[in-house]
CSV table of C-alpha atoms and ligand atoms in Angstrom, one decimal:
chain,number,residue,atom,x,y,z
A,1,MET,CA,-30.8,-12.8,82.4
A,2,GLU,CA,-32.6,-16.2,82.8
A,3,LYS,CA,-31.7,-18.8,80.2
A,4,SER,CA,-31.9,-22.6,79.8
A,5,LEU,CA,-29.5,-25.4,80.0
A,6,VAL,CA,-30.8,-28.4,78.0
A,7,ARG,CA,-29.4,-31.8,78.9
A,8,PRO,CA,-30.4,-35.1,77.2
A,9,SER,CA,-30.3,-38.2,79.4
A,10,PHE,CA,-27.5,-39.7,77.3
A,11,VAL,CA,-25.3,-36.9,78.8
A,12,THR,CA,-26.5,-37.6,82.3
A,13,GLN,CA,-25.9,-41.3,82.0
A,14,PHE,CA,-22.4,-41.0,80.5
A,15,ASN,CA,-19.5,-42.4,82.5
A,16,CYS,CA,-16.0,-43.0,81.0
A,17,ILE,CA,-15.3,-46.8,81.1
A,18,GLY,CA,-11.5,-46.2,81.2
A,19,SER,CA,-9.4,-49.3,80.7
A,20,GLU,CA,-12.5,-51.2,79.3
A,21,CYS,CA,-12.7,-48.8,76.4
A,22,GLU,CA,-12.2,-50.3,72.9
A,23,ASP,CA,-10.7,-47.1,71.4
A,24,SER,CA,-9.4,-44.9,74.3
A,25,CYS,CA,-9.1,-41.2,73.8
A,26,CYS,CA,-5.8,-41.4,75.7
A,27,TYR,CA,-4.2,-42.8,72.5
A,28,GLY,CA,-3.0,-41.5,69.2
A,29,TRP,CA,-4.1,-37.9,68.9
A,30,ASN,CA,-2.9,-34.5,70.0
A,31,ILE,CA,-3.8,-34.1,73.6
A,32,TYR,CA,-3.1,-30.5,74.6
A,33,ILE,CA,-2.7,-29.3,78.2
A,34,ASP,CA,-3.6,-25.8,79.3
A,35,LYS,CA,-1.0,-23.6,81.0
A,36,GLN,CA,-2.6,-23.9,84.5
A,37,SER,CA,-2.8,-27.7,84.4
A,38,TYR,CA,0.7,-27.9,83.1
A,39,LYS,CA,2.1,-25.8,85.9
A,40,LYS,CA,0.1,-27.6,88.6
A,41,THR,CA,1.2,-31.0,87.2
A,42,LEU,CA,4.9,-30.1,87.3
A,43,ALA,CA,4.4,-28.7,90.8
A,44,ASN,CA,2.8,-32.0,92.1
A,45,SER,CA,5.5,-34.0,93.9
A,46,GLU,CA,4.0,-37.3,92.8
A,47,LEU,CA,3.8,-36.4,89.2
A,48,LYS,CA,6.7,-34.1,88.7
A,49,VAL,CA,9.2,-36.7,87.4
A,50,LEU,CA,6.7,-38.4,85.1
A,51,ALA,CA,5.4,-35.0,83.8
A,52,GLN,CA,8.9,-34.0,82.7
A,53,LYS,CA,8.9,-36.9,80.3
A,54,ALA,CA,5.3,-37.1,79.5
A,55,LEU,CA,4.7,-33.4,78.6
A,56,LYS,CA,6.3,-31.2,76.0
A,57,LYS,CA,5.9,-27.5,76.2
A,58,VAL,CA,4.6,-26.1,72.9
A,59,LYS,CA,3.1,-22.7,74.0
A,60,LYS,CA,0.6,-22.6,71.1
A,61,SER,CA,-1.9,-20.7,73.3
A,62,GLU,CA,-2.9,-20.6,77.0
A,63,ASP,CA,-5.2,-23.6,76.3
A,64,ALA,CA,-2.5,-25.5,74.4
A,65,TRP,CA,0.5,-24.8,76.5
A,66,ALA,CA,1.9,-28.3,76.4
A,67,LYS,CA,1.3,-31.5,74.6
A,68,ALA,CA,1.2,-35.1,75.9
A,69,VAL,CA,4.1,-37.1,74.5
A,70,LEU,CA,2.9,-40.4,73.1
A,71,ASN,CA,4.8,-43.6,73.4
A,72,GLN,CA,5.5,-46.0,70.6
A,73,GLU,CA,2.0,-47.5,70.8
A,74,GLY,CA,0.6,-44.0,70.6
A,75,ALA,CA,-0.5,-44.0,74.3
A,76,CYS,CA,-0.4,-40.9,76.5
A,77,GLY,CA,2.7,-41.0,78.8
A,78,PHE,CA,0.5,-40.7,81.9
A,79,LEU,CA,-1.2,-44.1,81.4
A,80,ASP,CA,0.1,-46.8,83.7
A,81,ASP,CA,0.3,-50.5,82.7
A,82,LYS,CA,-3.4,-51.0,83.6
A,83,GLN,CA,-4.3,-48.2,81.2
A,84,LEU,CA,-5.2,-45.9,84.1
A,85,CYS,CA,-4.5,-42.2,84.0
A,86,GLN,CA,-1.8,-41.3,86.6
A,87,ILE,CA,-2.9,-37.7,86.9
A,88,HIS,CA,-6.4,-38.8,87.8
A,89,ALA,CA,-5.2,-41.5,90.1
A,90,LYS,CA,-2.6,-39.3,92.0
A,91,ALA,CA,-4.1,-35.8,91.9
A,92,GLY,CA,-7.8,-36.3,91.1
A,93,GLU,CA,-10.0,-34.9,88.3
A,94,SER,CA,-9.2,-31.3,89.2
A,95,LEU,CA,-5.7,-31.5,87.8
A,96,LEU,CA,-6.8,-32.9,84.5
A,97,SER,CA,-6.5,-30.6,81.5
A,98,HIS,CA,-9.7,-29.1,80.1
A,99,THR,CA,-9.7,-31.5,77.2
A,100,CYS,CA,-9.2,-34.6,79.4
A,101,LYS,CA,-11.8,-33.3,82.0
A,102,THR,CA,-14.5,-32.6,79.5
A,103,TYR,CA,-14.1,-35.0,76.5
A,104,PRO,CA,-16.5,-36.4,75.1
A,105,ARG,CA,-18.8,-33.7,76.6
A,106,MET,CA,-19.7,-30.9,74.2
A,107,SER,CA,-22.3,-28.2,74.0
A,108,HIS,CA,-23.5,-25.5,71.6
A,109,MET,CA,-25.3,-22.2,72.4
A,110,LYS,CA,-28.5,-21.1,70.7
A,111,ASP,CA,-30.2,-17.9,71.6
A,112,GLY,CA,-28.3,-17.8,74.9
A,113,ASP,CA,-29.4,-21.3,75.9
A,114,ARG,CA,-26.8,-24.1,76.3
A,115,TYR,CA,-27.5,-27.5,74.7
A,116,GLU,CA,-25.3,-30.3,76.1
A,117,SER,CA,-24.2,-33.3,74.1
A,118,LEU,CA,-21.5,-36.0,73.6
A,119,SER,CA,-19.2,-36.7,70.8
A,120,LEU,CA,-19.8,-39.9,68.8
A,121,SER,CA,-16.0,-40.3,68.6
A,122,CYS,CA,-16.2,-41.9,72.1
A,123,PRO,CA,-17.4,-45.5,71.9
A,124,GLU,CA,-19.2,-45.4,75.2
A,125,ALA,CA,-21.0,-42.2,74.1
A,126,ALA,CA,-21.9,-43.9,70.8
A,127,ARG,CA,-23.3,-46.9,72.7
A,128,LEU,CA,-25.5,-44.7,74.8
A,129,ILE,CA,-26.8,-42.6,72.0
A,130,LEU,CA,-27.4,-45.4,69.5
A,131,LEU,CA,-28.4,-48.4,71.6
A,132,LYS,CA,-29.4,-47.7,75.2
A,133,PRO,CA,-33.1,-47.2,76.1
A,134,ASN,CA,-34.2,-43.8,77.5
A,135,ALA,CA,-31.2,-42.0,76.0
A,136,PHE,CA,-33.3,-39.1,74.7
A,137,HIS,CA,-35.2,-37.7,77.7
A,138,PHE,CA,-34.4,-34.0,77.9
A,139,GLU,CA,-34.3,-31.9,81.0
A,140,ARG,CA,-34.3,-28.1,80.9
A,141,MET,CA,-32.8,-26.1,83.8
A,142,THR,CA,-32.9,-22.4,84.3
A,143,VAL,CA,-29.5,-20.7,84.5
A,144,SER,CA,-28.5,-17.1,84.5
A,145,HIS,CA,-25.7,-15.4,82.6
A,146,LYS,CA,-24.9,-12.0,81.1
A,147,ASN,CA,-23.2,-13.2,77.9
A,148,GLN,CA,-24.2,-11.6,74.6
A,149,PHE,CA,-25.8,-13.9,72.1
A,150,GLU,CA,-27.0,-13.9,68.5
A,151,VAL,CA,-30.7,-14.5,67.8
A,152,THR,CA,-31.4,-17.5,65.6
A,153,PRO,CA,-33.1,-16.4,62.4
A,154,LEU,CA,-36.8,-17.5,62.0
A,155,TRP,CA,-36.0,-19.6,59.0
A,156,ALA,CA,-33.4,-21.6,61.0
A,157,GLN,CA,-35.7,-22.1,64.0
A,158,LYS,CA,-38.5,-23.4,61.8
A,159,ALA,CA,-36.2,-25.6,59.7
A,160,HIS,CA,-34.8,-27.2,62.9
A,161,ASP,CA,-38.1,-27.8,64.6
A,162,TYR,CA,-39.9,-29.1,61.5
A,163,SER,CA,-37.1,-31.4,60.5
A,164,ILE,CA,-37.2,-33.0,63.9
A,165,GLN,CA,-41.0,-33.3,63.7
A,166,LEU,CA,-40.8,-35.0,60.3
A,167,LEU,CA,-38.1,-37.4,61.5
A,168,LEU,CA,-40.1,-38.4,64.6
A,169,ASN,CA,-43.4,-38.7,62.7
A,170,GLU,CA,-44.5,-42.2,63.3
A,171,LYS,CA,-46.5,-42.4,60.1
A,172,LEU,CA,-43.3,-41.9,58.1
A,173,GLU,CA,-40.6,-44.5,57.3
A,174,ILE,CA,-37.1,-43.0,57.5
A,175,SER,CA,-36.8,-42.7,53.7
A,176,HIS,CA,-40.1,-40.7,53.6
A,177,SER,CA,-39.0,-38.5,56.5
A,178,LEU,CA,-35.7,-37.7,54.7
A,179,THR,CA,-37.5,-37.0,51.4
A,180,ALA,CA,-39.9,-34.6,53.2
A,181,ILE,CA,-36.9,-32.9,55.0
A,182,GLY,CA,-35.1,-32.6,51.6
A,183,ILE,CA,-38.2,-30.9,50.1
A,184,LEU,CA,-38.6,-28.6,53.1
A,185,MET,CA,-34.9,-27.5,52.8
A,186,LYS,CA,-35.6,-26.1,49.3
A,187,THR,CA,-38.2,-23.9,50.8
A,188,VAL,CA,-36.0,-23.0,53.7
A,189,GLU,CA,-33.2,-22.0,51.3
A,190,SER,CA,-35.6,-19.6,49.5
A,191,ALA,CA,-36.7,-18.1,52.8
A,192,LYS,CA,-33.1,-17.7,53.9
A,193,GLN,CA,-32.3,-15.9,50.6
A,194,LEU,CA,-35.5,-13.8,51.1
A,195,VAL,CA,-36.9,-15.1,47.8
A,196,GLN,CA,-39.9,-16.3,49.9
A,197,ASN,CA,-41.4,-15.2,53.2
A,198,SER,CA,-40.6,-17.5,56.2
A,199,SER,CA,-44.3,-18.3,56.4
A,200,SER,CA,-43.8,-20.4,53.2
A,201,ILE,CA,-41.8,-22.8,55.5
A,202,ASP,CA,-45.0,-23.3,57.6
A,203,THR,CA,-47.1,-23.8,54.5
A,204,MET,CA,-44.7,-26.4,53.0
A,205,PHE,CA,-44.5,-28.2,56.4
A,206,GLN,CA,-48.3,-28.5,56.5
A,207,GLN,CA,-48.4,-29.7,52.9
A,208,LEU,CA,-45.8,-32.4,53.7
A,209,LEU,CA,-47.9,-33.5,56.7
A,210,THR,CA,-50.9,-33.8,54.4
A,211,LEU,CA,-48.9,-35.8,51.9
A,212,ALA,CA,-47.7,-38.1,54.7
A,213,ASP,CA,-51.3,-38.6,55.9
A,214,ASN,CA,-52.8,-39.4,52.6
A,215,GLY,CA,-49.9,-41.6,51.5
A,216,GLU,CA,-48.8,-39.5,48.6
A,217,LEU,CA,-45.3,-38.9,50.0
A,218,LYS,CA,-44.7,-42.6,49.4
A,219,HIS,CA,-45.4,-42.2,45.7
A,220,HIS,CA,-43.0,-39.2,45.6
A,221,VAL,CA,-40.3,-41.4,47.1
A,222,ALA,CA,-41.0,-44.2,44.6
A,223,SER,CA,-40.7,-41.7,41.7
A,224,PHE,CA,-37.1,-40.8,42.8
A,225,ASN,CA,-35.5,-43.8,41.1
A,226,GLN,CA,-32.7,-42.4,39.0
A,227,ASP,CA,-29.8,-44.7,38.3
A,228,THR,CA,-26.8,-43.1,40.1
A,229,GLU,CA,-24.7,-46.2,40.6
A,230,LEU,CA,-21.6,-44.7,39.0
A,231,GLN,CA,-21.9,-41.4,40.9
A,232,LYS,CA,-22.4,-43.2,44.2
A,233,MET,CA,-19.3,-45.3,43.5
A,234,HIS,CA,-17.3,-42.2,42.8
A,235,ALA,CA,-18.6,-40.4,45.9
A,236,PHE,CA,-18.1,-43.4,48.2
A,237,THR,CA,-14.6,-44.3,47.0
A,238,SER,CA,-13.4,-40.7,47.1
A,239,ILE,CA,-14.6,-40.1,50.7
A,240,HIS,CA,-13.4,-43.5,51.9
A,241,LEU,CA,-10.0,-43.0,50.4
A,242,TRP,CA,-9.7,-39.5,51.9
A,243,LEU,CA,-10.7,-40.8,55.3
A,244,ASN,CA,-8.2,-43.6,54.9
A,245,THR,CA,-5.3,-41.1,54.2
A,246,ASN,CA,-3.2,-39.6,57.0
A,247,LYS,CA,-5.5,-41.1,59.6
A,248,PRO,CA,-4.9,-40.3,63.3
A,249,VAL,CA,-3.3,-43.1,65.3
A,250,ARG,CA,-6.4,-43.3,67.4
A,251,GLY,CA,-8.9,-45.6,65.7
A,252,ARG,CA,-6.4,-46.6,62.9
A,253,ALA,CA,-6.6,-50.4,63.6
A,254,ARG,CA,-10.4,-50.2,63.8
A,255,PHE,CA,-10.6,-48.2,60.6
A,256,GLU,CA,-8.5,-50.9,58.9
A,257,VAL,CA,-11.1,-53.6,59.9
A,258,ILE,CA,-13.7,-51.5,58.0
A,259,ASN,CA,-11.3,-50.9,55.1
A,260,GLN,CA,-10.6,-54.6,54.7
A,261,ALA,CA,-14.3,-55.3,54.7
A,262,VAL,CA,-14.8,-52.6,52.0
A,263,CYS,CA,-12.0,-54.1,49.9
A,264,ARG,CA,-13.9,-57.4,49.8
A,265,VAL,CA,-17.1,-55.9,48.4
A,266,VAL,CA,-16.2,-56.6,44.8
A,267,ASP,CA,-17.9,-57.8,41.6
A,268,GLU,CA,-16.8,-60.8,39.5
A,269,GLU,CA,-14.0,-58.8,38.0
A,270,GLY,CA,-12.7,-57.9,41.4
A,271,ASN,CA,-13.7,-54.2,41.2
A,272,PHE,CA,-15.4,-52.4,44.1
A,273,SER,CA,-19.2,-52.5,43.4
A,274,VAL,CA,-22.1,-50.4,44.8
A,275,LYS,CA,-24.4,-53.1,43.6
A,276,GLN,CA,-22.6,-55.6,45.8
A,277,LEU,CA,-22.7,-53.2,48.7
A,278,ASN,CA,-26.5,-52.9,48.3
A,279,ASN,CA,-26.8,-56.7,48.2
A,280,ALA,CA,-24.8,-56.8,51.4
A,281,TRP,CA,-27.1,-54.3,53.0
A,282,GLU,CA,-30.2,-56.3,52.0
A,283,GLN,CA,-28.9,-59.8,52.7
A,284,HIS,CA,-26.7,-59.3,55.8
A,285,ALA,CA,-27.1,-55.9,57.4
A,286,LEU,CA,-30.9,-55.5,57.4
A,287,PRO,CA,-31.6,-59.0,59.0
A,288,ALA,CA,-28.8,-58.3,61.6
A,289,LEU,CA,-30.4,-54.9,62.4
A,290,GLU,CA,-33.8,-56.4,63.0
A,291,LYS,CA,-33.3,-55.8,66.8
A,292,HIS,CA,-32.1,-52.2,66.1
A,293,GLN,CA,-34.8,-50.9,63.8
A,294,ASP,CA,-34.6,-47.4,65.3
A,295,LEU,CA,-30.8,-47.2,64.8
A,296,PHE,CA,-30.8,-44.5,62.1
A,297,ASN,CA,-33.8,-42.6,63.6
A,298,ARG,CA,-31.7,-42.3,66.8
A,299,TYR,CA,-28.6,-41.4,64.9
A,300,LEU,CA,-30.4,-38.7,62.9
A,301,PHE,CA,-32.2,-37.3,66.0
A,302,TYR,CA,-28.9,-37.0,67.7
A,303,TYR,CA,-27.4,-35.5,64.6
A,304,PHE,CA,-30.1,-32.8,64.3
A,305,TYR,CA,-29.8,-31.9,67.9
A,306,HIS,CA,-26.0,-32.1,68.2
A,307,MET,CA,-25.2,-30.3,65.0
A,308,ASN,CA,-28.2,-27.8,65.3
A,309,PHE,CA,-29.2,-28.9,61.8
A,310,PRO,CA,-29.5,-27.2,59.3
A,311,GLN,CA,-27.1,-24.5,60.7
A,312,VAL,CA,-24.1,-26.7,60.1
A,313,ASP,CA,-20.5,-25.4,59.4
A,314,LYS,CA,-21.8,-22.3,57.6
A,315,LEU,CA,-23.4,-24.4,54.9
A,316,SER,CA,-26.7,-23.4,53.3
A,317,PRO,CA,-29.8,-25.5,54.3
A,318,THR,CA,-29.7,-27.6,51.1
A,319,GLU,CA,-25.9,-28.2,51.5
A,320,ALA,CA,-26.4,-29.2,55.2
A,321,PHE,CA,-29.1,-31.7,54.0
A,322,ARG,CA,-26.7,-33.1,51.4
A,323,LEU,CA,-23.9,-33.5,54.0
A,324,MET,CA,-26.3,-35.3,56.3
A,325,MET,CA,-27.3,-37.6,53.4
A,326,VAL,CA,-23.7,-38.4,52.8
A,327,ASP,CA,-23.1,-39.2,56.5
A,328,TYR,CA,-26.1,-41.5,56.3
A,329,PHE,CA,-24.8,-43.1,53.0
A,330,MET,CA,-21.3,-43.7,54.3
A,331,LEU,CA,-22.5,-45.2,57.6
A,332,ARG,CA,-24.9,-47.5,55.8
A,333,SER,CA,-22.1,-48.6,53.4
A,334,TYR,CA,-19.7,-49.3,56.2
A,335,LEU,CA,-22.4,-51.3,58.1
A,336,ALA,CA,-23.2,-53.2,54.9
A,337,ALA,CA,-19.5,-54.0,54.2
A,338,ILE,CA,-18.9,-55.2,57.8
A,339,ALA,CA,-22.1,-57.2,57.8
A,340,ALA,CA,-21.1,-59.0,54.6
A,341,ASP,CA,-17.6,-59.7,56.0
A,342,LYS,CA,-18.7,-61.0,59.4
A,343,GLN,CA,-22.0,-62.5,58.1
A,344,GLY,CA,-24.0,-60.3,60.5
A,345,LEU,CA,-23.6,-57.4,62.8
A,346,THR,CA,-23.0,-57.4,66.5
A,347,GLU,CA,-23.5,-54.4,68.7
A,348,HIS,CA,-19.7,-54.1,68.8
A,349,ASN,CA,-19.6,-53.9,65.0
A,350,ILE,CA,-22.4,-51.3,64.9
A,351,ILE,CA,-20.6,-49.0,67.4
A,352,MET,CA,-17.3,-49.5,65.6
A,353,CYS,CA,-18.8,-48.2,62.3
A,354,PHE,CA,-20.4,-45.1,63.8
A,355,GLN,CA,-17.5,-44.3,66.2
A,356,VAL,CA,-14.7,-44.8,63.7
A,357,TYR,CA,-16.5,-42.9,60.9
A,358,HIS,CA,-17.1,-39.9,63.3
A,359,THR,CA,-13.5,-40.0,64.7
A,360,SER,CA,-12.1,-40.0,61.1
A,361,ARG,CA,-14.5,-37.3,59.9
A,362,GLN,CA,-13.8,-35.1,62.9
A,363,HIS,CA,-10.0,-35.2,62.1
A,364,LYS,CA,-10.5,-33.9,58.6
A,365,ALA,CA,-10.3,-30.2,58.3
A,366,ASN,CA,-13.1,-28.8,56.0
A,367,PHE,CA,-14.8,-32.2,55.8
A,368,SER,CA,-18.2,-30.6,55.0
A,369,LYS,CA,-16.8,-28.4,52.3
A,370,TYR,CA,-15.0,-31.3,50.7
A,371,VAL,CA,-18.2,-33.3,50.7
A,372,VAL,CA,-20.4,-30.6,49.2
A,373,ASP,CA,-17.8,-29.9,46.4
A,374,LEU,CA,-17.5,-33.6,45.7
A,375,LEU,CA,-21.3,-34.0,45.4
A,376,ASP,CA,-21.4,-31.1,42.9
A,377,LYS,CA,-18.7,-32.8,40.8
A,378,CYS,CA,-20.5,-36.2,41.0
A,379,GLY,CA,-23.8,-34.7,39.9
A,380,PHE,CA,-25.6,-35.0,43.3
A,381,ASP,CA,-26.8,-31.4,43.1
A,382,GLU,CA,-30.6,-31.9,42.8
A,383,LEU,CA,-32.9,-33.6,45.3
A,384,PRO,CA,-33.9,-36.6,43.1
A,385,ALA,CA,-30.3,-37.6,42.7
A,386,ILE,CA,-29.4,-36.9,46.4
A,387,LEU,CA,-32.2,-39.0,47.7
A,388,THR,CA,-30.8,-42.1,45.8
A,389,LEU,CA,-28.1,-42.1,48.5
A,390,MET,CA,-30.6,-43.8,50.7
A,391,ASN,CA,-30.9,-46.8,48.5
B,401,SF4,S1,-13.1,-42.6,74.5
B,401,SF4,FE1,-14.7,-42.3,76.0
B,401,SF4,S2,-15.0,-44.2,77.2
B,401,SF4,FE2,-13.0,-44.3,76.0
B,401,SF4,S3,-11.5,-43.6,77.5
B,401,SF4,FE3,-12.1,-41.7,76.3
B,401,SF4,S4,-13.9,-40.8,77.4
B,401,SF4,FE4,-13.5,-42.9,78.3
């Protein structure tokens, strides 16, 4: 059966920068080695002695047969003093474990087609995705396979395509695009629950385009002006504290830079303040992002593609929208805190915020469920309140 392989240019352009990397994936996390790679490494005369110390057999599964033993600094035992991988240097890429060979490359399947991507937890991948020109040219290749696949429901196909179109609509500012996507997800949810026909999604999308064209969407956005300062404070501090607990060794020092900056965003009484965070965004982050005005558009385009929004972690369409708004809110808050602390934002700071947040988020089991439950508790259950996370 003929199917497609879709590859964005940020995947084609990616090359690991090895010892130049500011947060190497060879540090501080569980690096598992599959059975075949484990056996071949021990059988290699140049690696045998090192492998006996640097690998520990755990036999969790065929894919996780052994684990890399980390040294006191959290580094994989195969790294030499120049931070180069000895397996790669002495035996070539073919002997690397599946994780080491493929990371940060990832992919998801949809209707039998494969969509390739990169994880934002790799700094070099984050740089390509968020900052480099021409990162989002897509090539589609024909491949054949006989694997079974599930067909994407019509509501999900429409929700995905229309969300991307609303995000990329040049007439819409990002806040207007997100408002329109939030409104659309309510209709998508009804269609998913069979309360409405899936053609209602087309109708709503057309209405939203009309509202965008005649400027009325702007008035909608302006009318969503609830005061949610206390709820935002609760949501931000809860998520930040959770991410700051039991952190993986990888990225810990970089997370601490962000944490220290957050701790300095305080009011006159020394309490953490969302108002101060907003001031920091206006006064320090926005001017510093002048050169990167498309930063969040790129991030969200990547997000929709990479996560196959709104089919995210078995969440409903409105829950997936709320999760995405929280990711946006947390990243904006971290950028604001760092911008206030450093009196501006360099490209290095920008990449750090996105990469550290995604590394931390990825290491939390059930992150999306935690966030959705927290939003319910904080009163972020209806669209007008959720949209205030953009401000
Ligand atoms: S995090 Fe990315 S750039 Fe850094 S060492 Fe790993 S693959 Fe290479």
